[in-house]
Amino acid sequence: MSDIQQKSTNVNATNYGALSTLVTVFFFWGFIAAGNSIFIPFCKHYFHLDQFQSQLIDFAFYTAYYIGALILFAYGSYGGKDLVGKWGYKKSIILGLLFSALGAAAMIIAVNANTFEGMLVGLFIVALGFSLQQTAAQPFAISLGDPATGTSRVNLGGGINSFGTTIGPIVVALALFGTTAAVTDEQIAALSLNKVIILYTCVGGLFVAAALLFHFAKKVPAGIMTESTEKANKALYTLIIMTGFLIIMFAPVFNSYKTDLENASDAEKLSMNAFRMKWLLGALGVVVFGLLYSNISASKNADGWGAMKYPQLVLGMLAIFVYVGVEVAIGSNMGELLKQKTFGAKQASEATPYIAMYWGSLMIGRWTGAISAFNLSKNIKMLLQFIVPLIAFAVIISVNAFAGYDMKALYYYIVCVFIQIIAFYFSDDKPAKTLLIFGLLGVVSMIIGTQFSGTIGTYALLSGGLCCSIMWPCIFNLSIAGLGKYTTQGSAFLIMMILGGGIIPPIQGKLADVTGIQQSYWIPVVCFAYLSFFAFAVKGILKKQGINFDDAPSNNSH
């Protein structure tokens, strides 16, 4: 029996000392990822990029998750040992933090060289470290006490992560723009890159400090696992082939990266836009058809496919891909949207509280969803489901106001929060039902955002954060249900599909260059539509395997 299993079996008390140390890494993921939403418009104007080129920041960041998880899976498949299990959760997180610190150092070197490509490499290295941290941190949280309460510990980490996403844009904006009320695009282009150096020097220092905190924290167990991993060579070969095709699809796009479209004719712009869109959609097709091929092949002969022989997992991998993609795309394109006259013609710094509200919307939903992790009476739970989102909304408003931003224009966004509260009551803690309700709300809100401008359109698109907030745990639970001994492997495959955050935002960015930024939000409409389909389809798939979440008692009955 592994070290982790022994601790879970013999010690039911939660290791709060270790847990409090662990949640620091959850904060980093949210802080850096949401901070990119401010970093993107900064780089766009400083380096004179088009919308597609600015989205390469997300491409570099989220593709690293895929590459990192693929490397870990390949090691386990060939060596028969899970590398994270071999190192132990504690050591893996320490190494991941140090690797991210190395990425911050690479960012500083790139900034000194005044090269955008080098900054992309730095962000890629930072996210590679995140990939190792995330692979270790979520099962580590579950292991730090009674397995029955593991979900509550993961939800706690999610809540801390969301707090990071809420303050990340504010801190990054203050670091880059200072405390002035508004910064014009011309002023952004004239800003000294020394501010970016200071920002990433601080970030790198925090990574190292967190690594030292883990290293010297005696209460944090090693978390070493000794079990052999389930081999899935066919799945590995398929993923490697997919990766090869993805490189082929993205190579022409990167070759066109330095093409100057600013002074090009309309015909030349149209031609280049069509060229880039073709290869980006090709990359999306590689992922979709690669996963569908895997499932069809596994259904005929399951040998060698491991966890990918389960249709709920393969469809769930695509759902995670789409979910992360749409969550990132909405936020990353928000700064450009708010620059439009019909959306208030806001400068990049003026858009900060709106971007913070978008990422804060994820916190509102996750704090509300975490209530279900506790054994509460029906009345208490219903009361908290009403109060907690309002408290979270007040926190977002207060933090931004403290930072000096005028939040009056966002006061009425509370109407969207009330709609989310109603949706929570109807979802009844059933993962498929919850995902379906919030997926359909996402479709409706995005369509409204493409058809209306001003406050209505802005609120509708911001509410995409409320819709996304509860989706990750729903997709995860539905995807790994019934996997048995393949659960760990299936979890690794799902984390690999964070790749969606690197592909879907550039597609929306390229569509924005063609159709305009507002109409590019039809991409999120399609994404939410698939998530709704997955919620509907997976319920039937699991029923055929004798798994019915809707028949299980809801947490409302406690």
GROMACS .gro file of N, CA, C and O in nm, residues 128-220:
model
  372
  128LEU      N    1   0.464   2.548  -1.776
  128LEU     CA    2   0.514   2.410  -1.763
  128LEU      C    3   0.526   2.374  -1.615
  128LEU      O    4   0.491   2.263  -1.573
  129GLY      N    5   0.576   2.468  -1.537
  129GLY     CA    6   0.584   2.446  -1.392
  129GLY      C    7   0.446   2.431  -1.332
  129GLY      O    8   0.424   2.347  -1.244
  130PHE      N    9   0.350   2.512  -1.381
  130PHE     CA   10   0.212   2.501  -1.332
  130PHE      C   11   0.155   2.362  -1.363
  130PHE      O   12   0.078   2.306  -1.284
  131SER      N   13   0.188   2.308  -1.480
  131SER     CA   14   0.136   2.177  -1.519
  131SER      C   15   0.179   2.070  -1.419
  131SER      O   16   0.098   1.986  -1.378
  132LEU      N   17   0.306   2.074  -1.379
  132LEU     CA   18   0.355   1.979  -1.280
  132LEU      C   19   0.288   2.003  -1.145
  132LEU      O   20   0.247   1.909  -1.077
  133GLN      N   21   0.274   2.130  -1.106
  133GLN     CA   22   0.208   2.162  -0.980
  133GLN      C   23   0.064   2.113  -0.977
  133GLN      O   24   0.018   2.054  -0.879
  134GLN      N   25  -0.010   2.137  -1.087
  134GLN     CA   26  -0.152   2.103  -1.089
  134GLN      C   27  -0.173   1.953  -1.091
  134GLN      O   28  -0.268   1.902  -1.032
  135THR      N   29  -0.085   1.880  -1.160
  135THR     CA   30  -0.095   1.734  -1.163
  135THR      C   31  -0.080   1.677  -1.023
  135THR      O   32  -0.143   1.577  -0.989
  136ALA      N   33   0.001   1.742  -0.939
  136ALA     CA   34   0.025   1.692  -0.803
  136ALA      C   35  -0.072   1.748  -0.701
  136ALA      O   36  -0.113   1.678  -0.608
  137ALA      N   37  -0.109   1.875  -0.716
  137ALA     CA   38  -0.179   1.945  -0.608
  137ALA      C   39  -0.321   1.894  -0.583
  137ALA      O   40  -0.363   1.882  -0.468
  138GLN      N   41  -0.397   1.864  -0.690
  138GLN     CA   42  -0.536   1.825  -0.669
  138GLN      C   43  -0.550   1.690  -0.599
  138GLN      O   44  -0.623   1.679  -0.501
  139PRO      N   45  -0.478   1.584  -0.644
  139PRO     CA   46  -0.487   1.459  -0.566
  139PRO      C   47  -0.422   1.472  -0.428
  139PRO      O   48  -0.462   1.404  -0.334
  140PHE      N   49  -0.323   1.562  -0.416
  140PHE     CA   50  -0.258   1.584  -0.287
  140PHE      C   51  -0.359   1.639  -0.187
  140PHE      O   52  -0.365   1.596  -0.071
  141ALA      N   53  -0.443   1.734  -0.232
  141ALA     CA   54  -0.545   1.792  -0.145
  141ALA      C   55  -0.641   1.685  -0.095
  141ALA      O   56  -0.681   1.683   0.022
  142ILE      N   57  -0.678   1.592  -0.182
  142ILE     CA   58  -0.770   1.484  -0.145
  142ILE      C   59  -0.705   1.393  -0.041
  142ILE      O   60  -0.771   1.342   0.050
  143SER      N   61  -0.573   1.374  -0.054
  143SER     CA   62  -0.503   1.279   0.035
  143SER      C   63  -0.482   1.334   0.176
  143SER      O   64  -0.447   1.258   0.266
  144LEU      N   65  -0.501   1.462   0.197
  144LEU     CA   66  -0.468   1.523   0.327
  144LEU      C   67  -0.582   1.511   0.428
  144LEU      O   68  -0.613   1.606   0.501
  145GLY      N   69  -0.643   1.396   0.435
  145GLY     CA   70  -0.751   1.375   0.530
  145GLY      C   71  -0.844   1.265   0.483
  145GLY      O   72  -0.808   1.181   0.399
  146ASP      N   73  -0.965   1.265   0.534
  146ASP     CA   74  -1.064   1.164   0.500
  146ASP      C   75  -1.100   1.178   0.351
  146ASP      O   76  -1.139   1.286   0.306
  147PRO      N   77  -1.088   1.069   0.273
  147PRO     CA   78  -1.123   1.077   0.131
  147PRO      C   79  -1.266   1.125   0.107
  147PRO      O   80  -1.294   1.188   0.006
  148ALA      N   81  -1.355   1.098   0.202
  148ALA     CA   82  -1.496   1.138   0.186
  148ALA      C   83  -1.513   1.289   0.183
  148ALA      O   84  -1.609   1.341   0.128
  149THR      N   85  -1.417   1.361   0.245
  149THR     CA   86  -1.425   1.507   0.247
  149THR      C   87  -1.322   1.570   0.153
  149THR      O   88  -1.294   1.689   0.160
  150GLY      N   89  -1.266   1.488   0.063
  150GLY     CA   90  -1.164   1.538  -0.029
  150GLY      C   91  -1.215   1.648  -0.120
  150GLY      O   92  -1.143   1.742  -0.152
  151THR      N   93  -1.342   1.637  -0.161
  151THR     CA   94  -1.398   1.738  -0.250
  151THR      C   95  -1.397   1.876  -0.186
  151THR      O   96  -1.372   1.977  -0.252
  152SER      N   97  -1.424   1.881  -0.056
  152SER     CA   98  -1.427   2.011   0.012
  152SER      C   99  -1.290   2.076   0.011
  152SER      O  100  -1.278   2.199   0.001
  153ARG      N  101  -1.184   1.995   0.020
  153ARG     CA  102  -1.049   2.051   0.019
  153ARG      C  103  -1.013   2.102  -0.120
  153ARG      O  104  -0.947   2.204  -0.135
  154VAL      N  105  -1.058   2.029  -0.224
  154VAL     CA  106  -1.035   2.077  -0.361
  154VAL      C  107  -1.115   2.205  -0.385
  154VAL      O  108  -1.067   2.298  -0.449
  155ASN      N  109  -1.238   2.209  -0.333
  155ASN     CA  110  -1.320   2.330  -0.348
  155ASN      C  111  -1.256   2.449  -0.276
  155ASN      O  112  -1.263   2.563  -0.323
  156LEU      N  113  -1.192   2.423  -0.162
  156LEU     CA  114  -1.122   2.529  -0.091
  156LEU      C  115  -1.010   2.584  -0.178
  156LEU      O  116  -0.992   2.706  -0.191
  157GLY      N  117  -0.935   2.491  -0.239
  157GLY     CA  118  -0.830   2.534  -0.331
  157GLY      C  119  -0.887   2.614  -0.447
  157GLY      O  120  -0.830   2.714  -0.490
  158GLY      N  121  -1.004   2.570  -0.499
  158GLY     CA  122  -1.069   2.643  -0.607
  158GLY      C  123  -1.110   2.783  -0.566
  158GLY      O  124  -1.101   2.878  -0.644
  159GLY      N  125  -1.157   2.797  -0.441
  159GLY     CA  126  -1.195   2.928  -0.391
  159GLY      C  127  -1.075   3.021  -0.381
  159GLY      O  128  -1.083   3.139  -0.415
  160ILE      N  129  -0.961   2.966  -0.334
  160ILE     CA  130  -0.839   3.046  -0.325
  160ILE      C  131  -0.790   3.081  -0.465
  160ILE      O  132  -0.744   3.193  -0.492
  161ASN      N  133  -0.802   2.985  -0.557
  161ASN     CA  134  -0.766   3.010  -0.697
  161ASN      C  135  -0.847   3.126  -0.754
  161ASN      O  136  -0.794   3.214  -0.822
  162SER      N  137  -0.977   3.126  -0.725
  162SER     CA  138  -1.065   3.231  -0.776
  162SER      C  139  -1.031   3.367  -0.715
  162SER      O  140  -1.045   3.470  -0.780
  163PHE      N  141  -0.988   3.367  -0.588
  163PHE     CA  142  -0.945   3.493  -0.529
  163PHE      C  143  -0.823   3.547  -0.604
  163PHE      O  144  -0.811   3.668  -0.626
  164GLY      N  145  -0.735   3.454  -0.645
  164GLY     CA  146  -0.619   3.494  -0.725
  164GLY      C  147  -0.662   3.553  -0.858
  164GLY      O  148  -0.604   3.652  -0.906
  165THR      N  149  -0.765   3.494  -0.921
  165THR     CA  150  -0.812   3.546  -1.049
  165THR      C  151  -0.878   3.684  -1.032
  165THR      O  152  -0.881   3.763  -1.125
  166THR      N  153  -0.931   3.710  -0.913
  166THR     CA  154  -0.998   3.838  -0.887
  166THR      C  155  -0.898   3.951  -0.870
  166THR      O  156  -0.915   4.060  -0.927
  167ILE      N  157  -0.793   3.927  -0.793
  167ILE     CA  158  -0.698   4.036  -0.767
  167ILE      C  159  -0.583   4.039  -0.868
  167ILE      O  160  -0.513   4.140  -0.878
  168GLY      N  161  -0.565   3.929  -0.945
  168GLY     CA  162  -0.457   3.925  -1.044
  168GLY      C  163  -0.462   4.041  -1.141
  168GLY      O  164  -0.361   4.113  -1.159
  169PRO      N  165  -0.577   4.065  -1.209
  169PRO     CA  166  -0.583   4.177  -1.303
  169PRO      C  167  -0.556   4.312  -1.237
  169PRO      O  168  -0.495   4.401  -1.296
  170ILE      N  169  -0.602   4.328  -1.111
  170ILE     CA  170  -0.583   4.456  -1.042
  170ILE      C  171  -0.436   4.479  -1.012
  170ILE      O  172  -0.382   4.587  -1.039
  171VAL      N  173  -0.368   4.377  -0.958
  171VAL     CA  174  -0.227   4.392  -0.923
  171VAL      C  175  -0.142   4.414  -1.047
  171VAL      O  176  -0.053   4.501  -1.049
  172VAL      N  177  -0.169   4.335  -1.153
  172VAL     CA  178  -0.092   4.351  -1.277
  172VAL      C  179  -0.115   4.489  -1.337
  172VAL      O  180  -0.022   4.555  -1.386
  173ALA      N  181  -0.242   4.536  -1.334
  173ALA     CA  182  -0.273   4.668  -1.388
  173ALA      C  183  -0.200   4.778  -1.310
  173ALA      O  184  -0.145   4.872  -1.368
  174LEU      N  185  -0.200   4.766  -1.177
  174LEU     CA  186  -0.130   4.865  -1.094
  174LEU      C  187   0.020   4.861  -1.120
  174LEU      O  188   0.087   4.964  -1.124
  175ALA      N  189   0.073   4.740  -1.140
  175ALA     CA  190   0.217   4.726  -1.166
  175ALA      C  191   0.256   4.788  -1.299
  175ALA      O  192   0.363   4.849  -1.312
  176LEU      N  193   0.169   4.774  -1.399
  176LEU     CA  194   0.201   4.824  -1.533
  176LEU      C  195   0.160   4.970  -1.553
  176LEU      O  196   0.233   5.048  -1.613
  177PHE      N  197   0.040   5.006  -1.503
  177PHE     CA  198  -0.016   5.138  -1.532
  177PHE      C  199  -0.001   5.237  -1.417
  177PHE      O  200  -0.028   5.355  -1.432
  178GLY      N  201   0.035   5.190  -1.299
  178GLY     CA  202   0.043   5.277  -1.183
  178GLY      C  203  -0.095   5.305  -1.126
  178GLY      O  204  -0.187   5.226  -1.140
  179THR      N  205  -0.112   5.417  -1.061
  179THR     CA  206  -0.239   5.449  -0.995
  179THR      C  207  -0.319   5.554  -1.071
  179THR      O  208  -0.420   5.602  -1.021
  180THR      N  209  -0.278   5.588  -1.192
  180THR     CA  210  -0.354   5.687  -1.269
  180THR      C  211  -0.489   5.630  -1.308
  180THR      O  212  -0.505   5.510  -1.327
  181ALA      N  213  -0.586   5.719  -1.323
  181ALA     CA  214  -0.723   5.676  -1.350
  181ALA      C  215  -0.737   5.613  -1.486
  181ALA      O  216  -0.814   5.520  -1.505
  182ALA      N  217  -0.665   5.664  -1.585
  182ALA     CA  218  -0.677   5.609  -1.721
  182ALA      C  219  -0.544   5.625  -1.792
  182ALA      O  220  -0.471   5.722  -1.774
  183VAL      N  221  -0.510   5.526  -1.873
  183VAL     CA  222  -0.388   5.528  -1.953
  183VAL      C  223  -0.428   5.507  -2.098
  183VAL      O  224  -0.496   5.410  -2.130
  184THR      N  225  -0.387   5.598  -2.185
  184THR     CA  226  -0.424   5.584  -2.326
  184THR      C  227  -0.338   5.478  -2.392
  184THR      O  228  -0.233   5.437  -2.341
  185ASP      N  229  -0.382   5.433  -2.511
  185ASP     CA  230  -0.306   5.333  -2.586
  185ASP      C  231  -0.167   5.387  -2.622
  185ASP      O  232  -0.069   5.313  -2.623
  186GLU      N  233  -0.160   5.518  -2.651
  186GLU     CA  234  -0.031   5.578  -2.684
  186GLU      C  235   0.063   5.577  -2.563
  186GLU      O  236   0.183   5.553  -2.576
  187GLN      N  237   0.005   5.600  -2.445
  187GLN     CA  238   0.086   5.596  -2.324
  187GLN      C  239   0.133   5.454  -2.293
  187GLN      O  240   0.244   5.434  -2.243
  188ILE      N  241   0.047   5.357  -2.323
  188ILE     CA  242   0.087   5.217  -2.304
  188ILE      C  243   0.207   5.184  -2.391
  188ILE      O  244   0.304   5.122  -2.346
  189ALA      N  245   0.200   5.227  -2.518
  189ALA     CA  246   0.311   5.199  -2.610
  189ALA      C  247   0.440   5.265  -2.565
  189ALA      O  248   0.549   5.219  -2.599
  190ALA      N  249   0.428   5.374  -2.487
  190ALA     CA  250   0.545   5.448  -2.442
  190ALA      C  251   0.594   5.403  -2.304
  190ALA      O  252   0.698   5.451  -2.257
  191LEU      N  253   0.521   5.312  -2.239
  191LEU     CA  254   0.560   5.267  -2.105
  191LEU      C  255   0.695   5.195  -2.109
  191LEU      O  256   0.726   5.124  -2.204
  192SER      N  257   0.770   5.210  -2.004
  192SER     CA  258   0.899   5.140  -1.994
  192SER      C  259   0.876   4.994  -1.958
  192SER      O  260   0.794   4.961  -1.871
  193LEU      N  261   0.950   4.905  -2.024
  193LEU     CA  262   0.939   4.763  -1.993
  193LEU      C  263   1.001   4.729  -1.858
  193LEU      O  264   0.992   4.615  -1.812
  194ASN      N  265   1.064   4.829  -1.795
  194ASN     CA  266   1.119   4.806  -1.660
  194ASN      C  267   1.008   4.764  -1.563
  194ASN      O  268   1.033   4.692  -1.467
  195LYS      N  269   0.885   4.812  -1.589
  195LYS     CA  270   0.773   4.775  -1.502
  195LYS      C  271   0.744   4.626  -1.512
  195LYS      O  272   0.705   4.562  -1.414
  196VAL      N  273   0.757   4.570  -1.632
  196VAL     CA  274   0.737   4.426  -1.650
  196VAL      C  275   0.849   4.350  -1.579
  196VAL      O  276   0.826   4.244  -1.519
  197ILE      N  277   0.971   4.403  -1.585
  197ILE     CA  278   1.084   4.339  -1.516
  197ILE      C  279   1.058   4.334  -1.365
  197ILE      O  280   1.077   4.230  -1.301
  198ILE      N  281   1.013   4.446  -1.310
  198ILE     CA  282   0.984   4.451  -1.166
  198ILE      C  283   0.872   4.352  -1.131
  198ILE      O  284   0.881   4.279  -1.032
  199LEU      N  285   0.766   4.349  -1.216
  199LEU     CA  286   0.654   4.259  -1.192
  199LEU      C  287   0.699   4.114  -1.186
  199LEU      O  288   0.667   4.040  -1.091
  200TYR      N  289   0.776   4.070  -1.285
  200TYR     CA  290   0.816   3.929  -1.290
  200TYR      C  291   0.932   3.897  -1.196
  200TYR      O  292   0.952   3.780  -1.162
  201THR      N  293   1.006   3.997  -1.153
  201THR     CA  294   1.102   3.975  -1.046
  201THR      C  295   1.030   3.939  -0.917
  201THR      O  296   1.068   3.846  -0.844
  202CYS      N  297   0.921   4.014  -0.891
  202CYS     CA  298   0.839   3.985  -0.772
  202CYS      C  299   0.772   3.849  -0.784
  202CYS      O  300   0.769   3.771  -0.687
  203VAL      N  301   0.718   3.819  -0.902
  203VAL     CA  302   0.651   3.690  -0.923
  203VAL      C  303   0.750   3.575  -0.904
  203VAL      O  304   0.720   3.476  -0.836
  204GLY      N  305   0.868   3.588  -0.965
  204GLY     CA  306   0.970   3.484  -0.949
  204GLY      C  307   1.009   3.466  -0.804
  204GLY      O  308   1.029   3.353  -0.756
  205GLY      N  309   1.022   3.578  -0.731
  205GLY     CA  310   1.055   3.570  -0.589
  205GLY      C  311   0.948   3.498  -0.509
  205GLY      O  312   0.979   3.420  -0.418
  206LEU      N  313   0.821   3.520  -0.545
  206LEU     CA  314   0.713   3.452  -0.476
  206LEU      C  315   0.715   3.302  -0.503
  206LEU      O  316   0.688   3.221  -0.414
  207PHE      N  317   0.749   3.263  -0.627
  207PHE     CA  318   0.760   3.120  -0.659
  207PHE      C  319   0.867   3.054  -0.573
  207PHE      O  320   0.846   2.946  -0.517
  208VAL      N  321   0.982   3.119  -0.563
  208VAL     CA  322   1.092   3.063  -0.483
  208VAL      C  323   1.053   3.058  -0.335
  208VAL      O  324   1.080   2.958  -0.266
  209ALA      N  325   0.987   3.164  -0.287
  209ALA     CA  326   0.945   3.166  -0.147
  209ALA      C  327   0.847   3.054  -0.117
  209ALA      O  328   0.856   2.988  -0.012
  210ALA      N  329   0.753   3.029  -0.210
  210ALA     CA  330   0.656   2.920  -0.191
  210ALA      C  331   0.727   2.785  -0.191
  210ALA      O  332   0.691   2.695  -0.114
  211ALA      N  333   0.826   2.769  -0.278
  211ALA     CA  334   0.901   2.643  -0.283
  211ALA      C  335   0.975   2.619  -0.150
  211ALA      O  336   0.977   2.507  -0.098
  212LEU      N  337   1.035   2.725  -0.096
  212LEU     CA  338   1.103   2.714   0.033
  212LEU      C  339   1.004   2.683   0.145
  212LEU      O  340   1.034   2.605   0.237
  213LEU      N  341   0.885   2.744   0.137
  213LEU     CA  342   0.781   2.718   0.237
  213LEU      C  343   0.744   2.570   0.238
  213LEU      O  344   0.733   2.508   0.345
  214PHE      N  345   0.728   2.512   0.119
  214PHE     CA  346   0.697   2.369   0.109
  214PHE      C  347   0.814   2.284   0.161
  214PHE      O  348   0.793   2.184   0.231
  215HIS      N  349   0.934   2.322   0.123
  215HIS     CA  350   1.051   2.241   0.159
  215HIS      C  351   1.070   2.233   0.309
  215HIS      O  352   1.102   2.126   0.364
  216PHE      N  353   1.048   2.344   0.377
  216PHE     CA  354   1.074   2.347   0.522
  216PHE      C  355   0.950   2.319   0.606
  216PHE      O  356   0.958   2.316   0.729
  217ALA      N  357   0.835   2.299   0.540
  217ALA     CA  358   0.712   2.269   0.615
  217ALA      C  359   0.711   2.122   0.656
  217ALA      O  360   0.687   2.033   0.575
  218LYS      N  361   0.740   2.097   0.782
  218LYS     CA  362   0.750   1.959   0.832
  218LYS      C  363   0.615   1.888   0.833
  218LYS      O  364   0.609   1.765   0.827
  219LYS      N  365   0.506   1.965   0.842
  219LYS     CA  366   0.373   1.903   0.848
  219LYS      C  367   0.324   1.855   0.711
  219LYS      O  368   0.224   1.785   0.703
  220VAL      N  369   0.394   1.895   0.606
  220VAL     CA  370   0.353   1.854   0.471
  220VAL      C  371   0.416   1.718   0.441
  220VAL      O  372   0.538   1.707   0.433
   0.00000   0.00000   0.00000
